[in-house]
Amino acid sequence: MKTISVLGSTGSIGKQTLEVVNASEGKLKIHALTACSNTDLIEQQIRQFRPEIAVLAEEKAAYELKNRVGDLPVKVFCGLEGMVEASIGEEVDMVVTAVSGSIGLLPTLSALQAGKDIALANKETLVAAGELVMKTAGEKGCSIIPVDSEHSAVFQCINNNRNKVKKIILTASGGPFFGWTLDKLTGVTPGMALKHPNWNMGAKISIDSATMMNKALEVIEAKFLFHADYNEIEVLVHPQSIIHSMVEFIDGSVIAQLGMPDMRLPIQYALSYPDRWDSCFEKLSLAGKTLTFQEPDDQVFPSIRLAYRCGERGGTLPAVMNAANEICVHAFLAGRIKYLEMFELVERACQDHKVQDSGSIDRILAADRWAREYTEELICKKS
Ligand code: NDP
Ligand code: MG
C-alpha cells in the first residue's frame, strides 16, 4: 500500500486522483488533502477518505472547516505552512502536486527535502524552479513521476533508455482556436477560451491551452524532467489528443504512447509505477479514427517560441514568464484584459526582467514576485 498526500484535492486533477484512489482497492491510502477555499468539497472528501491532515490555504475557510469536521480526528491547518505540513508527514510515500500555479513550489521542495516521491501535475513549479527541484530530487534520491499526459507518455516511451533518445516530440491539441487568424482572435472571450475541445480541466490550464502557453510551459517541464536540451524537444499539433507524445531514438525508431484523453490514466500510472494496474477507464478503439499532425503556428500563438527563448536564457527568466502568465490569465478571466494582450504582457515582463542566476529559492521567489507586481502594474496602466 502507498500512502499519498494530494495537494489541490478539490481541483480537476485532485478529484480524478481521488477517483483513482477509490478504485485502487486499498492499494492507495490518503494521508492529507489540501485545497484553497472549497470548504464544501473538501469536507465531503474528508468524510469519504478520512485523512489525518486537511488544509485550506485561506484562513477563514480553514477555521470554518475545523468546526465542520470537529467530530473527526482530522487535524486542520491553513496557509502555505499547512501545505508543507501535509507534504512531509513520516508516513507519506508520495505527494501528488495538483495545485495550480507556482504556489506549489515550496510544498514540492519541502516534500523532496523530506525524501518523498512526487507525482507531478503542477508544471508551473518545474518551470519556475526546474534546476533546483531536479537537483533536490537527485540529492535526496526521490523520483518525480509526471502526471501531465505528454510527459507521462514520454516517460513511458523512454522506459529507462534515456541515453538512446534523439528527440522528444510533445503533441499539442492546438486548443480551441487552432487555425484562427489574429483578426478573429481579437473577439475571444473567457467563456470561449474555457471550452477546450478534448479535455475538461481547471480554468487556468484551459486558458493556457487556448494561448498555447500550456505547451510552452510543457517544453520547459520536459527539459527538466528528462534532462534534455531544448534542441531535443519539438512540438507537433495533433488535434485528436490520442497520441499523447512520442520519442525518437538514435536509430530512427519512434515510439508513441496512445490512449483516450482521460487524465485518470496518467494519474494512475504515476501512482502505480513501476507497476500497472487494471482500470475501468474507457479503452481506446482506433478503427475509423483519423490521426492528423501539423506544425504549431508561432506567428499567431507566440507562446512556444517565447518559452524556448526564456528556457535557453535560463536563470530566473522562466519563473518570470510563468508568473507574468499567471497574472495575465487571472486578469483575462476577470475581464480586465483582452485575449491578445496576454501575449503582449507576458512578453513585455520577460523583456524587462533583469535575469539572475536561479540557484537559490529566494532568487526564484523574488523573480516570481517581481513579475507579478510588474505585470499587474502594466495591466493597471492599460485600464
Ligand atoms: P484546478 O484549478 O481545477 O484545481 C486547483 C487546485 O488547487 C484546487 O484544489 C484549488 O483549491 C487549489 N488551489 C488553487 N489556488 C491555491 C492556492 N493559492 N493555495 C492552495 N491551493 C490552491 O486545476 P487543475 O486540476 O486543472 O490543474 C492543477 C495542476 O495540474 C496545474 O498545474 C495544471 O497545469 C496541471 N495539469 C492539469 C491537467 C488537467 O487536466 N486539469 C492536465 C495536466 C496538468 P480550491 O478548489 O479550493 O480553489
Ligand atoms: Mg499536458
XYZ file of C-alpha atoms and ligand atoms in Angstrom:
432
model
C 0.000 0.000 0.000
C 1.178 3.503 -0.870
C 0.289 6.461 1.350
C -0.213 9.718 -0.503
C -0.952 13.380 0.124
C -2.955 15.226 -2.517
C -2.205 18.943 -2.835
C -5.156 20.518 -4.656
C -7.654 17.716 -3.999
C -10.710 19.801 -4.974
C -9.424 20.621 -8.466
C -9.754 18.744 -11.721
C -6.607 16.609 -11.216
C -7.225 16.315 -7.463
C -10.753 14.937 -7.922
C -9.594 12.472 -10.570
C -6.756 11.387 -8.254
C -9.338 10.572 -5.601
C -11.321 8.559 -8.174
C -8.161 6.545 -8.814
C -7.654 6.091 -5.058
C -11.252 4.946 -4.701
C -10.867 2.382 -7.477
C -7.471 1.149 -6.226
C -8.969 -1.484 -3.905
C -6.859 -0.461 -0.942
C -3.565 -0.047 -2.820
C -3.604 3.696 -2.048
C -4.252 5.453 1.233
C -4.719 9.189 1.801
C -2.632 10.972 4.441
C -3.535 14.589 3.629
C -5.871 16.597 1.411
C -5.387 20.281 0.648
C -7.343 22.987 -1.199
C -7.636 26.757 -1.261
C -11.150 27.629 -0.088
C -13.617 24.977 -1.272
C -14.901 24.022 2.176
C -17.916 22.021 0.965
C -15.998 19.707 -1.316
C -13.032 19.128 0.973
C -15.431 18.321 3.814
C -17.059 15.630 1.644
C -13.620 14.320 0.691
C -12.522 14.223 4.341
C -15.620 12.238 5.298
C -15.014 9.786 2.468
C -11.209 9.351 2.638
C -10.553 10.038 6.351
C -7.153 11.785 6.008
C -5.060 12.636 9.063
C -4.482 16.182 7.828
C -6.651 18.611 5.861
C -5.535 22.055 4.752
C -7.262 25.103 3.336
C -4.981 27.903 2.179
C -7.480 30.564 3.234
C -7.522 31.125 6.968
C -11.236 31.840 7.357
C -12.214 28.826 5.309
C -9.844 26.638 7.340
C -11.432 27.883 10.562
C -14.887 27.032 9.246
C -13.707 23.593 8.117
C -12.257 22.898 11.556
C -15.678 23.493 13.091
C -17.453 21.406 10.488
C -15.257 18.322 10.921
C -14.914 18.610 14.702
C -16.467 15.132 15.030
C -13.494 13.552 13.201
C -9.873 13.028 14.354
C -8.514 15.013 11.338
C -6.088 17.908 12.030
C -6.978 21.063 10.072
C -4.268 23.541 9.069
C -4.192 26.653 6.924
C -1.854 28.504 4.568
C 1.339 27.523 2.863
C 2.742 26.124 6.129
C -0.225 23.758 6.209
C 0.532 22.573 2.674
C 4.143 21.960 3.681
C 2.986 20.029 6.764
C 0.739 17.897 4.531
C 3.696 17.050 2.281
C 6.298 15.917 4.793
C 4.479 13.522 7.177
C 6.598 10.497 8.067
C 4.065 8.009 6.684
C 3.795 9.748 3.287
C 5.319 7.828 0.351
C 4.271 10.133 -2.454
C 2.882 13.656 -2.839
C 0.527 14.416 -5.736
C 1.110 18.075 -6.619
C -2.168 19.129 -8.217
C -2.403 22.777 -7.192
C -2.464 25.302 -9.959
C 0.381 27.819 -10.247
C 3.790 28.343 -8.681
C 2.184 28.298 -5.201
C 3.089 24.592 -5.442
C 6.817 25.314 -5.381
C 7.535 25.429 -1.638
C 5.455 22.365 -0.701
C 7.053 20.391 -3.567
C 10.567 21.364 -2.462
C 9.739 20.576 1.165
C 8.389 17.172 0.169
C 11.589 16.407 -1.761
C 13.754 17.593 1.111
C 11.821 15.187 3.331
C 12.604 12.374 0.858
C 9.138 11.996 -0.690
C 8.479 10.922 -4.260
C 6.352 13.290 -6.307
C 3.541 12.634 -8.788
C 3.861 15.940 -10.571
C 0.891 17.635 -12.214
C 1.881 21.144 -11.115
C 4.062 22.052 -14.107
C 4.450 25.698 -13.019
C 6.741 24.508 -10.210
C 9.188 22.933 -12.651
C 9.033 25.926 -14.972
C 9.813 28.329 -12.134
C 12.487 26.262 -10.415
C 13.343 23.260 -12.574
C 17.036 23.216 -11.776
C 16.564 23.466 -8.027
C 13.728 20.941 -7.916
C 15.586 18.335 -10.005
C 18.801 18.894 -8.040
C 16.978 18.406 -4.732
C 15.266 15.260 -6.055
C 18.641 13.903 -7.180
C 20.356 14.651 -3.877
C 17.558 13.051 -1.869
C 17.126 10.079 -4.224
C 13.459 10.932 -4.866
C 11.524 10.161 -8.056
C 9.441 12.752 -9.845
C 6.872 10.875 -11.906
C 4.988 13.025 -14.414
C 1.199 13.253 -14.345
C 0.952 15.667 -17.272
C -0.255 13.407 -20.110
C 2.515 14.352 -22.565
C 5.269 13.833 -20.022
C 3.728 10.608 -18.793
C 3.763 9.484 -22.431
C 7.432 10.459 -22.875
C 8.316 8.777 -19.574
C 6.620 5.559 -20.729
C 8.245 5.706 -24.184
C 11.752 6.305 -22.815
C 11.383 3.410 -20.391
C 14.898 3.711 -18.973
C 16.579 4.197 -22.390
C 17.335 7.873 -21.833
C 20.809 7.756 -23.361
C 19.405 6.452 -26.669
C 16.907 9.299 -27.116
C 17.351 11.614 -30.106
C 14.215 13.717 -29.844
C 11.207 14.260 -27.601
C 8.077 15.116 -29.587
C 5.380 16.702 -27.435
C 1.951 16.618 -29.021
C -0.461 19.524 -28.601
C -4.181 19.606 -29.285
C -3.788 23.176 -30.549
C -6.549 24.337 -28.203
C -9.932 25.768 -29.199
C -8.541 28.398 -31.593
C -6.017 26.495 -33.673
C -6.213 27.747 -37.282
C -7.732 31.112 -36.288
C -6.325 34.390 -37.590
C -5.134 37.225 -35.351
C -8.092 39.245 -36.524
C -10.584 36.629 -35.394
C -8.779 36.212 -32.053
C -9.473 39.841 -31.067
C -13.040 38.794 -30.187
C -12.156 35.851 -27.917
C -13.945 35.935 -24.539
C -13.095 33.933 -21.387
C -16.175 31.763 -22.000
C -14.907 30.807 -25.462
C -11.365 30.169 -24.217
C -12.554 27.953 -21.351
C -14.149 25.445 -23.760
C -11.368 23.015 -24.609
C -12.235 20.618 -27.431
C -10.762 17.430 -25.856
C -10.112 17.916 -22.133
C -12.179 19.128 -19.197
C -9.683 20.965 -16.966
C -9.313 23.752 -14.400
C -9.708 27.354 -15.582
C -6.025 28.322 -15.551
C -4.775 25.429 -17.680
C -7.765 25.805 -20.020
C -6.744 29.391 -20.775
C -3.112 28.276 -21.103
C -4.251 25.712 -23.668
C -6.122 28.403 -25.574
C -2.951 30.527 -25.854
C -0.601 27.540 -26.375
C 1.132 28.733 -23.190
C 0.338 25.299 -21.779
C 2.597 23.723 -24.412
C 5.163 26.450 -23.797
C 5.272 25.535 -20.095
C 5.411 21.858 -21.069
C 8.528 22.372 -23.214
C 10.350 23.709 -20.132
C 8.803 20.976 -17.963
C 10.152 18.333 -20.396
C 13.605 19.909 -20.421
C 13.941 19.442 -16.672
C 12.083 16.141 -16.220
C 14.099 14.384 -18.906
C 17.383 16.317 -18.577
C 17.050 17.316 -22.246
C 18.453 20.191 -24.278
C 15.907 22.493 -25.865
C 17.026 21.437 -29.353
C 15.987 17.869 -28.475
C 12.363 18.915 -27.805
C 9.784 19.527 -30.541
C 6.080 20.332 -30.538
C 3.624 18.819 -33.011
C -0.039 19.749 -33.184
C -2.262 16.656 -33.076
C -5.856 17.835 -32.659
C -7.301 14.414 -31.719
C -5.213 14.095 -28.481
C -4.878 10.316 -28.952
C -1.088 10.185 -29.255
C -0.012 11.807 -26.013
C 3.623 12.248 -27.117
C 6.448 10.418 -28.867
C 10.147 9.757 -28.554
C 12.553 9.311 -31.448
C 15.550 7.113 -30.667
C 19.045 7.314 -32.192
C 18.292 4.529 -34.671
C 15.326 6.480 -36.093
C 12.676 4.375 -34.378
C 9.793 6.436 -32.964
C 7.782 5.159 -30.004
C 4.471 6.783 -29.144
C 2.049 6.360 -26.247
C -1.645 6.358 -27.133
C -4.767 6.441 -25.034
C -8.115 8.098 -24.565
C -7.856 11.740 -23.437
C -8.566 10.813 -19.809
C -6.239 12.185 -17.111
C -7.052 9.288 -14.779
C -4.752 7.115 -16.883
C -1.521 9.143 -16.365
C -2.549 9.829 -12.752
C -2.956 6.118 -12.066
C 0.297 5.289 -13.841
C 2.203 7.817 -11.700
C 0.730 6.170 -8.609
C 1.190 2.551 -9.706
C 4.657 2.976 -11.279
C 6.657 0.801 -11.861
C 3.585 -1.475 -11.771
C 0.494 -1.157 -13.968
C -2.965 -1.712 -12.550
C -6.258 -2.716 -14.145
C -8.593 0.155 -14.850
C -12.225 0.636 -15.747
C -11.494 3.753 -17.879
C -12.884 3.778 -21.415
C -10.434 1.949 -23.670
C -9.084 3.274 -26.948
C -10.504 1.941 -30.177
C -8.656 3.165 -33.256
C -10.866 1.718 -36.010
C -12.341 4.526 -38.074
C -10.221 7.214 -36.373
C -8.042 9.627 -38.349
C -4.953 10.989 -36.632
C -3.517 14.201 -38.071
C -0.401 16.283 -37.371
C 0.659 19.850 -38.117
C 3.375 22.304 -37.175
C 2.360 24.809 -34.472
C 1.630 28.344 -35.685
C 4.255 30.526 -33.976
C 3.087 33.680 -35.758
C -0.404 33.641 -34.298
C 0.483 31.901 -30.995
C 3.965 33.140 -29.943
C 3.996 31.389 -26.513
C 6.036 28.333 -27.508
C 8.684 30.465 -29.204
C 8.874 32.635 -26.079
C 9.340 29.558 -23.873
C 12.286 28.353 -25.947
C 13.850 31.812 -25.670
C 13.279 32.075 -21.910
C 14.358 28.489 -21.363
C 17.596 28.888 -23.338
C 18.415 32.082 -21.434
C 17.572 30.279 -18.181
C 18.204 31.715 -14.720
C 15.171 33.475 -13.279
C 13.573 34.131 -16.694
C 11.307 31.040 -16.885
C 9.987 31.891 -13.390
C 9.158 35.376 -14.672
C 7.434 34.060 -17.788
C 5.353 31.740 -15.630
C 4.376 34.323 -13.005
C 3.544 37.007 -15.590
C 1.379 34.453 -17.355
C -0.457 33.532 -14.135
C -1.306 37.203 -13.575
C -2.440 37.644 -17.187
C -4.648 34.540 -17.114
C -6.407 35.746 -13.963
C -6.769 39.258 -15.415
C -8.224 37.839 -18.638
C -10.652 35.624 -16.707
C -11.719 38.677 -14.679
C -12.376 40.628 -17.887
C -9.568 43.109 -17.175
C -7.520 42.434 -20.303
C -8.229 41.082 -23.780
C -7.110 37.685 -25.060
C -4.310 39.017 -27.305
C -2.999 41.290 -24.544
C -1.899 38.195 -22.625
C 0.825 37.515 -25.233
C 1.939 41.131 -25.248
C 2.159 41.499 -21.456
C 3.978 38.226 -20.769
C 6.491 39.071 -23.490
C 6.990 42.547 -22.035
C 7.625 41.248 -18.499
C 10.199 38.781 -19.868
C 11.897 41.519 -21.887
C 12.119 43.927 -18.949
C 13.360 41.414 -16.379
C 16.988 41.588 -15.284
C 17.851 37.905 -15.358
C 19.700 36.419 -12.408
C 21.153 33.050 -11.572
C 18.357 30.763 -10.311
C 20.453 28.748 -7.865
C 18.562 29.767 -4.727
C 14.917 29.555 -3.815
C 14.996 33.173 -2.581
C 16.062 34.444 -6.003
C 13.339 32.443 -7.716
C 10.670 33.659 -5.300
C 11.901 37.250 -5.703
C 11.718 36.969 -9.513
C 8.230 35.450 -9.247
C 7.122 38.349 -7.000
C 8.721 40.949 -9.262
C 6.935 39.521 -12.319
C 3.562 39.520 -10.561
C 3.912 43.141 -9.430
C 5.323 44.358 -12.723
C 2.654 42.646 -14.827
C -0.052 43.970 -12.509
C 1.355 47.497 -13.000
C 1.300 47.024 -16.785
C -2.325 45.871 -16.586
C -3.308 48.858 -14.416
C -1.672 51.261 -16.885
C -3.803 49.784 -19.683
C -7.133 50.372 -17.961
P -7.872 23.387 -10.744
O -7.981 24.848 -10.865
O -9.014 22.535 -11.182
O -7.564 22.994 -9.215
C -6.580 23.658 -8.487
C -6.500 23.106 -7.080
O -5.535 23.864 -6.352
C -7.795 23.210 -6.281
O -7.838 22.178 -5.337
C -7.632 24.565 -5.592
O -8.430 24.683 -4.402
C -6.159 24.538 -5.259
N -5.581 25.891 -5.177
C -5.761 26.904 -6.054
N -5.110 28.013 -5.634
C -4.499 27.686 -4.477
C -3.713 28.412 -3.542
N -3.396 29.699 -3.725
N -3.268 27.763 -2.443
C -3.569 26.468 -2.247
N -4.337 25.729 -3.076
C -4.787 26.327 -4.186
O -6.531 22.962 -11.501
P -6.218 21.645 -12.344
O -6.546 20.430 -11.550
O -6.766 21.782 -13.704
O -4.635 21.763 -12.509
C -3.752 21.527 -11.429
C -2.321 21.439 -11.956
O -2.224 20.313 -12.819
C -1.905 22.669 -12.792
O -0.553 22.926 -12.584
C -2.124 22.184 -14.227
O -1.274 22.841 -15.136
C -1.777 20.711 -14.101
N -2.415 19.854 -15.102
C -3.782 19.786 -15.168
C -4.407 18.996 -16.116
C -5.891 18.863 -16.150
O -6.413 18.046 -16.942
N -6.654 19.591 -15.362
C -3.618 18.245 -17.110
C -2.191 18.353 -16.910
C -1.626 19.136 -15.954
P -9.943 25.326 -4.435
O -10.781 24.312 -5.173
O -10.313 25.440 -3.007
O -9.836 26.622 -5.155
Mg -0.356 18.348 -20.805
